Amino acid sequence: MQIATEDVSSVENSLGALLVQRGKLDPRALERAMRVRGDGQEGLTQLLPKLGLISERDIAEVLAEQLSLPLVTAQDYPTLPLLEGEVSVRFLHASRVLPLAETPKGLLLAMANPLDHEAIEAMRLVAAQDILPCVAVPAELEAAAVRLYAAQKSPINEIIEAVSDEEDQAIEYDVERLKDLASEAPVIRLVNHLVTKAVEARASDIHIEPCEDRLRVRFRIDGALRDIDAPHDRFRAAVISRVKLMAKLNIAERRLPQDGRIKLAIHGTPIDFRVSTIPTMHGESVVLRVLDRESVALDFAAIGVDGQNLRNYLDVLERPNGILLVTGPTGSGKTTTLYASLVRLNTAEKKILTVEDPIEYQLDGVNQIQVKQSIGLSFANILRSILRHDPDIIMVGEIRDLETAEIAVQSALTGHLVLSTLHTNDAAGSITRLLDMGVADYLLTSVLNGVVGQRLVRTLCPRCRQPYRAMPELSEQLKLARYAAGSEFLLHRAVGCEACNGTGYFGRTSIFEMLIVTDTIRRLILRHAESNALHRAAVEEGMRTMYDDGMMKALAGETTIEEVLKVTHDK
């Protein structure tokens, strides 16, 4: 099927109406896209996903239905490239097409935009046969193209070759030249490629690190850093300047750390990137934290809180006032747990205010306030003001000093529920930390309801995990009999396959301990007992430690004992 040029506009208009009819697109969103489109050359099939208004898969499904064309699945792509040597890889990438198979009726052609009649005509001339267009999901088409034609030329190398030798000689400290270079198409495509690749790989962070003679790029996936193909060292200044421009940072300032934010739509999904730069010996190091709201399920089952831990946590969370703390090191999932808590508490009858640095995810119906130390907008100053806004629930991103801790205590004493985080090794340690800060023991016993200790462990890939029987010596050493009945215990080991990129792990889950402040704990607080004594008392009263929770998840086949032992130990 081929669409005439004069019919493309009418097809796209009816596509918009069909998307609205199918419930895939809001009418106001369509109006916005049409205004943005104006008289431009970009069609709705490209514009809607770019604006983050609809996913690429949704638009492909509706477009295939509208044009009565087959929809390409991931299994439809060939194992070997077709027309190799007859069609350029650059053309395939630029036109977003990929030959699928030769049939008696013609060449099956996967197309991200089947309305592109010029690409169809070009492929008809190259293949010397009729073209049978099929609708493809752009991300799947691009992944197949990279897999099939990577031996000819990788995307990064192709982008690099587009830069002239003259640009190689750009002076790193010429700010105006850097702005020009960072705004040119090859560098833009290079940075966009790195960012897209990170999102596709489920990376939580992108690390761009200048070394003495090379530029190093690493992705943090499931908590572990992995090296990826990086641009040549000559692109160091241009790549870093491009990221800083996107984050609206000062590219002339290289002596001081800077923080910013980037908003992009990757394959139709809106994603935020939190950007941080810091000067190092060989140049500025940049880290982009990937904040994909759609990939984070803000419910307790998804983050690994279940059973007795969940019941205890909800019992404390749903109290009308007091303080609930979530503790653990950086990157242990504390903020995600608090967001899941706010989602559960967020009803029309309650007003919720948060004080965060930075705001990681936007929650509908929650009033979120960003700390700005540069203008004196600190945790403590904001907390003093928001109490006059009649909140029911207050979330403080982190208790960092005595002043913030004391205002949080006063807020709880006046009838508010306060949620916050603290950096300590376990739940009991947070109590001694608050006492060491200078919080009065009698106030702490009056307002503290419970403390969560939390860590993240990698979950096993369900496709390749391998079960094995634990040896009696190992069972005895780990005291596995405490967690399951029987004399033999089934554990799993990480193997590695294509789905998990050879690591044996896919995703992460949390391991929890929930310390409820009982009368016994309060008496120990008033005596300023050490954290070990508080921990023992909580265990005697039924607290399941992080180690216990981790071992139960290992026996359930969710993770490995190595992951549990890496982040915690039995107390």
mmCIF file of C-alpha atoms in Angstrom, residues 164-373:
data_model
loop_
_atom_site.group_PDB
_atom_site.id
_atom_site.type_symbol
_atom_site.label_atom_id
_atom_site.label_comp_id
_atom_site.label_asym_id
_atom_site.label_seq_id
_atom_site.Cartn_x
_atom_site.Cartn_y
_atom_site.Cartn_z
ATOM 1 C CA SER A 164 34.760 17.356 10.406
ATOM 2 C CA ASP A 165 38.463 17.377 11.189
ATOM 3 C CA GLU A 166 38.226 21.117 11.718
ATOM 4 C CA GLU A 167 35.802 20.556 14.582
ATOM 5 C CA ASP A 168 38.289 18.188 16.195
ATOM 6 C CA GLN A 169 40.520 21.173 16.807
ATOM 7 C CA ALA A 170 37.901 23.065 18.849
ATOM 8 C CA ILE A 171 39.543 24.869 21.745
ATOM 9 C CA GLU A 172 38.184 23.462 24.998
ATOM 10 C CA TYR A 173 38.190 26.784 26.800
ATOM 11 C CA ASP A 174 36.649 28.849 23.989
ATOM 12 C CA VAL A 175 33.150 29.191 25.431
ATOM 13 C CA GLU A 176 31.486 30.557 22.308
ATOM 14 C CA ARG A 177 33.059 27.809 20.188
ATOM 15 C CA LEU A 178 31.872 25.216 22.687
ATOM 16 C CA LYS A 179 28.320 26.576 22.479
ATOM 17 C CA ASP A 180 28.412 26.346 18.709
ATOM 18 C CA LEU A 181 29.854 22.826 18.717
ATOM 19 C CA ALA A 182 27.438 21.596 21.402
ATOM 20 C CA SER A 183 24.509 22.927 19.361
ATOM 21 C CA GLU A 184 25.467 21.200 16.109
ATOM 22 C CA ALA A 185 23.598 18.168 14.823
ATOM 23 C CA PRO A 186 26.289 15.446 15.242
ATOM 24 C CA VAL A 187 26.884 16.245 18.928
ATOM 25 C CA ILE A 188 23.153 16.550 19.588
ATOM 26 C CA ARG A 189 22.578 13.128 18.011
ATOM 27 C CA LEU A 190 25.484 11.672 19.959
ATOM 28 C CA VAL A 191 24.143 12.818 23.343
ATOM 29 C CA ASN A 192 20.583 11.830 22.408
ATOM 30 C CA HIS A 193 21.843 8.377 21.451
ATOM 31 C CA LEU A 194 23.603 7.924 24.817
ATOM 32 C CA VAL A 195 20.508 9.022 26.713
ATOM 33 C CA THR A 196 18.167 6.795 24.683
ATOM 34 C CA LYS A 197 20.488 3.821 25.077
ATOM 35 C CA ALA A 198 20.539 4.346 28.848
ATOM 36 C CA VAL A 199 16.744 4.378 29.083
ATOM 37 C CA GLU A 200 16.465 1.251 26.930
ATOM 38 C CA ALA A 201 19.012 -0.504 29.179
ATOM 39 C CA ARG A 202 16.972 0.381 32.319
ATOM 40 C CA ALA A 203 19.857 2.452 33.689
ATOM 41 C CA SER A 204 19.227 4.509 36.823
ATOM 42 C CA ASP A 205 22.276 6.749 36.258
ATOM 43 C CA ILE A 206 24.547 7.837 33.411
ATOM 44 C CA HIS A 207 28.154 8.610 34.382
ATOM 45 C CA ILE A 208 30.229 10.694 31.959
ATOM 46 C CA GLU A 209 33.765 10.752 33.331
ATOM 47 C CA PRO A 210 36.808 12.436 31.738
ATOM 48 C CA CYS A 211 40.012 10.427 32.195
ATOM 49 C CA GLU A 212 43.548 11.408 31.249
ATOM 50 C CA ASP A 213 43.360 10.163 27.660
ATOM 51 C CA ARG A 214 39.749 9.067 27.143
ATOM 52 C CA LEU A 215 36.126 9.834 27.913
ATOM 53 C CA ARG A 216 34.511 7.094 29.973
ATOM 54 C CA VAL A 217 30.747 6.487 29.927
ATOM 55 C CA ARG A 218 29.075 4.069 32.331
ATOM 56 C CA PHE A 219 25.476 3.105 33.075
ATOM 57 C CA ARG A 220 24.300 2.002 36.508
ATOM 58 C CA ILE A 221 21.932 -0.911 35.893
ATOM 59 C CA ASP A 222 20.345 -2.744 38.833
ATOM 60 C CA GLY A 223 22.799 -1.016 41.150
ATOM 61 C CA ALA A 224 25.987 -2.052 39.284
ATOM 62 C CA LEU A 225 28.034 0.166 36.964
ATOM 63 C CA ARG A 226 28.784 -1.075 33.448
ATOM 64 C CA ASP A 227 31.088 0.431 30.823
ATOM 65 C CA ILE A 228 29.591 1.162 27.417
ATOM 66 C CA ASP A 229 31.031 2.273 24.083
ATOM 67 C CA ALA A 230 32.038 5.891 24.614
ATOM 68 C CA PRO A 231 32.699 8.747 22.182
ATOM 69 C CA HIS A 232 36.308 9.557 21.298
ATOM 70 C CA ASP A 233 38.192 11.736 23.759
ATOM 71 C CA ARG A 234 38.132 14.616 21.280
ATOM 72 C CA PHE A 235 34.390 14.957 21.983
ATOM 73 C CA ARG A 236 34.913 15.408 25.718
ATOM 74 C CA ALA A 237 34.259 19.162 25.827
ATOM 75 C CA ALA A 238 31.434 19.054 23.274
ATOM 76 C CA VAL A 239 29.508 16.203 24.971
ATOM 77 C CA ILE A 240 29.791 17.698 28.469
ATOM 78 C CA SER A 241 28.868 21.160 27.176
ATOM 79 C CA ARG A 242 25.851 19.715 25.366
ATOM 80 C CA VAL A 243 24.560 18.104 28.569
ATOM 81 C CA LYS A 244 25.103 21.356 30.482
ATOM 82 C CA LEU A 245 23.226 23.340 27.836
ATOM 83 C CA MET A 246 20.309 20.906 27.981
ATOM 84 C CA ALA A 247 20.227 21.266 31.779
ATOM 85 C CA LYS A 248 20.429 25.085 31.500
ATOM 86 C CA LEU A 249 23.755 25.215 33.357
ATOM 87 C CA ASN A 250 26.575 27.713 32.889
ATOM 88 C CA ILE A 251 29.026 26.061 30.507
ATOM 89 C CA ALA A 252 31.664 28.714 31.236
ATOM 90 C CA GLU A 253 31.780 27.699 34.919
ATOM 91 C CA ARG A 254 34.039 24.676 35.370
ATOM 92 C CA ARG A 255 35.405 25.371 38.841
ATOM 93 C CA LEU A 256 32.247 24.780 40.883
ATOM 94 C CA PRO A 257 29.690 21.947 41.042
ATOM 95 C CA GLN A 258 26.363 22.640 39.337
ATOM 96 C CA ASP A 259 22.954 20.977 39.398
ATOM 97 C CA GLY A 260 20.165 21.048 36.843
ATOM 98 C CA ARG A 261 17.354 19.114 35.240
ATOM 99 C CA ILE A 262 16.476 17.916 31.737
ATOM 100 C CA LYS A 263 13.025 16.870 30.491
ATOM 101 C CA LEU A 264 12.882 14.643 27.411
ATOM 102 C CA ALA A 265 10.462 12.244 25.736
ATOM 103 C CA ILE A 266 12.181 8.929 24.952
ATOM 104 C CA HIS A 267 10.148 6.665 22.648
ATOM 105 C CA GLY A 268 7.055 8.647 23.597
ATOM 106 C CA THR A 269 7.631 8.362 27.352
ATOM 107 C CA PRO A 270 8.317 11.611 29.291
ATOM 108 C CA ILE A 271 11.480 11.185 31.397
ATOM 109 C CA ASP A 272 13.309 13.588 33.694
ATOM 110 C CA PHE A 273 17.073 13.597 34.132
ATOM 111 C CA ARG A 274 18.648 15.115 37.228
ATOM 112 C CA VAL A 275 22.059 16.476 36.208
ATOM 113 C CA SER A 276 25.029 17.047 38.491
ATOM 114 C CA THR A 277 28.494 18.245 37.487
ATOM 115 C CA ILE A 278 31.660 18.347 39.572
ATOM 116 C CA PRO A 279 35.216 19.449 38.663
ATOM 117 C CA THR A 280 37.847 16.688 38.616
ATOM 118 C CA MET A 281 41.529 16.533 37.705
ATOM 119 C CA HIS A 282 40.884 15.864 34.004
ATOM 120 C CA GLY A 283 37.744 17.940 33.518
ATOM 121 C CA GLU A 284 34.121 18.022 34.610
ATOM 122 C CA SER A 285 32.472 14.754 35.607
ATOM 123 C CA VAL A 286 28.747 14.590 34.875
ATOM 124 C CA VAL A 287 26.109 12.274 36.332
ATOM 125 C CA LEU A 288 22.545 12.105 35.012
ATOM 126 C CA ARG A 289 20.007 10.419 37.303
ATOM 127 C CA VAL A 290 17.259 8.863 35.170
ATOM 128 C CA LEU A 291 13.842 9.563 36.678
ATOM 129 C CA ASP A 292 11.371 7.472 34.719
ATOM 130 C CA ARG A 293 8.048 7.873 36.532
ATOM 131 C CA GLU A 294 6.331 5.183 34.426
ATOM 132 C CA SER A 295 8.951 2.541 35.264
ATOM 133 C CA VAL A 296 8.605 3.069 39.021
ATOM 134 C CA ALA A 297 5.578 1.317 40.491
ATOM 135 C CA LEU A 298 4.704 3.250 43.637
ATOM 136 C CA ASP A 299 3.024 0.407 45.478
ATOM 137 C CA PHE A 300 4.381 -1.724 48.298
ATOM 138 C CA ALA A 301 4.149 -5.072 46.519
ATOM 139 C CA ALA A 302 6.297 -3.771 43.658
ATOM 140 C CA ILE A 303 9.036 -2.500 45.984
ATOM 141 C CA GLY A 304 9.167 -5.744 47.950
ATOM 142 C CA VAL A 305 7.223 -4.972 51.140
ATOM 143 C CA ASP A 306 4.841 -7.790 52.028
ATOM 144 C CA GLY A 307 3.594 -10.049 54.787
ATOM 145 C CA GLN A 308 4.091 -9.033 58.400
ATOM 146 C CA ASN A 309 6.437 -6.202 57.413
ATOM 147 C CA LEU A 310 3.694 -4.608 55.323
ATOM 148 C CA ARG A 311 1.078 -5.012 58.044
ATOM 149 C CA ASN A 312 3.375 -3.424 60.635
ATOM 150 C CA TYR A 313 4.327 -0.595 58.300
ATOM 151 C CA LEU A 314 0.719 0.249 57.390
ATOM 152 C CA ASP A 315 -0.254 0.152 61.074
ATOM 153 C CA VAL A 316 2.295 2.903 61.770
ATOM 154 C CA LEU A 317 1.694 4.788 58.503
ATOM 155 C CA GLU A 318 -2.035 5.146 59.070
ATOM 156 C CA ARG A 319 -1.733 6.687 62.525
ATOM 157 C CA PRO A 320 -3.035 10.293 62.607
ATOM 158 C CA ASN A 321 0.149 11.856 64.001
ATOM 159 C CA GLY A 322 3.737 11.131 64.982
ATOM 160 C CA ILE A 323 6.967 10.521 63.065
ATOM 161 C CA LEU A 324 7.765 7.620 60.736
ATOM 162 C CA LEU A 325 11.379 7.373 59.549
ATOM 163 C CA VAL A 326 12.882 5.420 56.648
ATOM 164 C CA THR A 327 16.632 4.887 56.995
ATOM 165 C CA GLY A 328 19.449 3.492 54.905
ATOM 166 C CA PRO A 329 22.423 4.621 52.808
ATOM 167 C CA THR A 330 22.182 6.622 49.582
ATOM 168 C CA GLY A 331 20.483 4.626 46.827
ATOM 169 C CA SER A 332 18.651 2.211 49.114
ATOM 170 C CA GLY A 333 15.152 3.122 47.903
ATOM 171 C CA LYS A 334 14.108 5.342 50.816
ATOM 172 C CA THR A 335 12.491 8.031 48.667
ATOM 173 C CA THR A 336 10.547 5.459 46.624
ATOM 174 C CA THR A 337 9.159 3.974 49.852
ATOM 175 C CA LEU A 338 8.049 7.428 51.019
ATOM 176 C CA TYR A 339 6.427 8.171 47.653
ATOM 177 C CA ALA A 340 4.550 4.862 47.810
ATOM 178 C CA SER A 341 3.395 5.880 51.292
ATOM 179 C CA LEU A 342 2.182 9.271 50.056
ATOM 180 C CA VAL A 343 0.288 7.652 47.167
ATOM 181 C CA ARG A 344 -1.560 5.476 49.708
ATOM 182 C CA LEU A 345 -2.301 8.431 52.026
ATOM 183 C CA ASN A 346 -3.269 10.855 49.245
ATOM 184 C CA THR A 347 -7.031 11.338 49.494
ATOM 185 C CA ALA A 348 -9.333 14.315 49.023
ATOM 186 C CA GLU A 349 -9.743 14.612 52.819
ATOM 187 C CA LYS A 350 -6.028 15.158 53.528
ATOM 188 C CA LYS A 351 -3.621 17.914 52.628
ATOM 189 C CA ILE A 352 -0.068 16.717 52.027
ATOM 190 C CA LEU A 353 2.981 18.972 51.846
ATOM 191 C CA THR A 354 6.501 17.785 51.047
ATOM 192 C CA VAL A 355 9.892 19.469 51.398
ATOM 193 C CA GLU A 356 12.421 17.836 49.077
ATOM 194 C CA ASP A 357 15.923 18.337 47.740
ATOM 195 C CA PRO A 358 15.456 17.553 44.913
ATOM 196 C CA ILE A 359 11.897 16.654 43.887
ATOM 197 C CA GLU A 360 12.379 13.313 42.117
ATOM 198 C CA TYR A 361 8.824 12.487 41.011
ATOM 199 C CA GLN A 362 5.774 14.708 40.747
ATOM 200 C CA LEU A 363 2.754 13.356 42.609
ATOM 201 C CA ASP A 364 -0.697 14.525 41.571
ATOM 202 C CA GLY A 365 -2.575 16.161 44.439
ATOM 203 C CA VAL A 366 0.527 16.578 46.616
ATOM 204 C CA ASN A 367 2.034 20.035 47.257
ATOM 205 C CA GLN A 368 5.772 19.544 46.708
ATOM 206 C CA ILE A 369 8.331 22.216 47.627
ATOM 207 C CA GLN A 370 11.902 22.325 46.319
ATOM 208 C CA VAL A 371 14.678 23.355 48.732
ATOM 209 C CA LYS A 372 16.880 26.206 47.418
ATOM 210 C CA GLN A 373 19.791 26.806 49.759
#
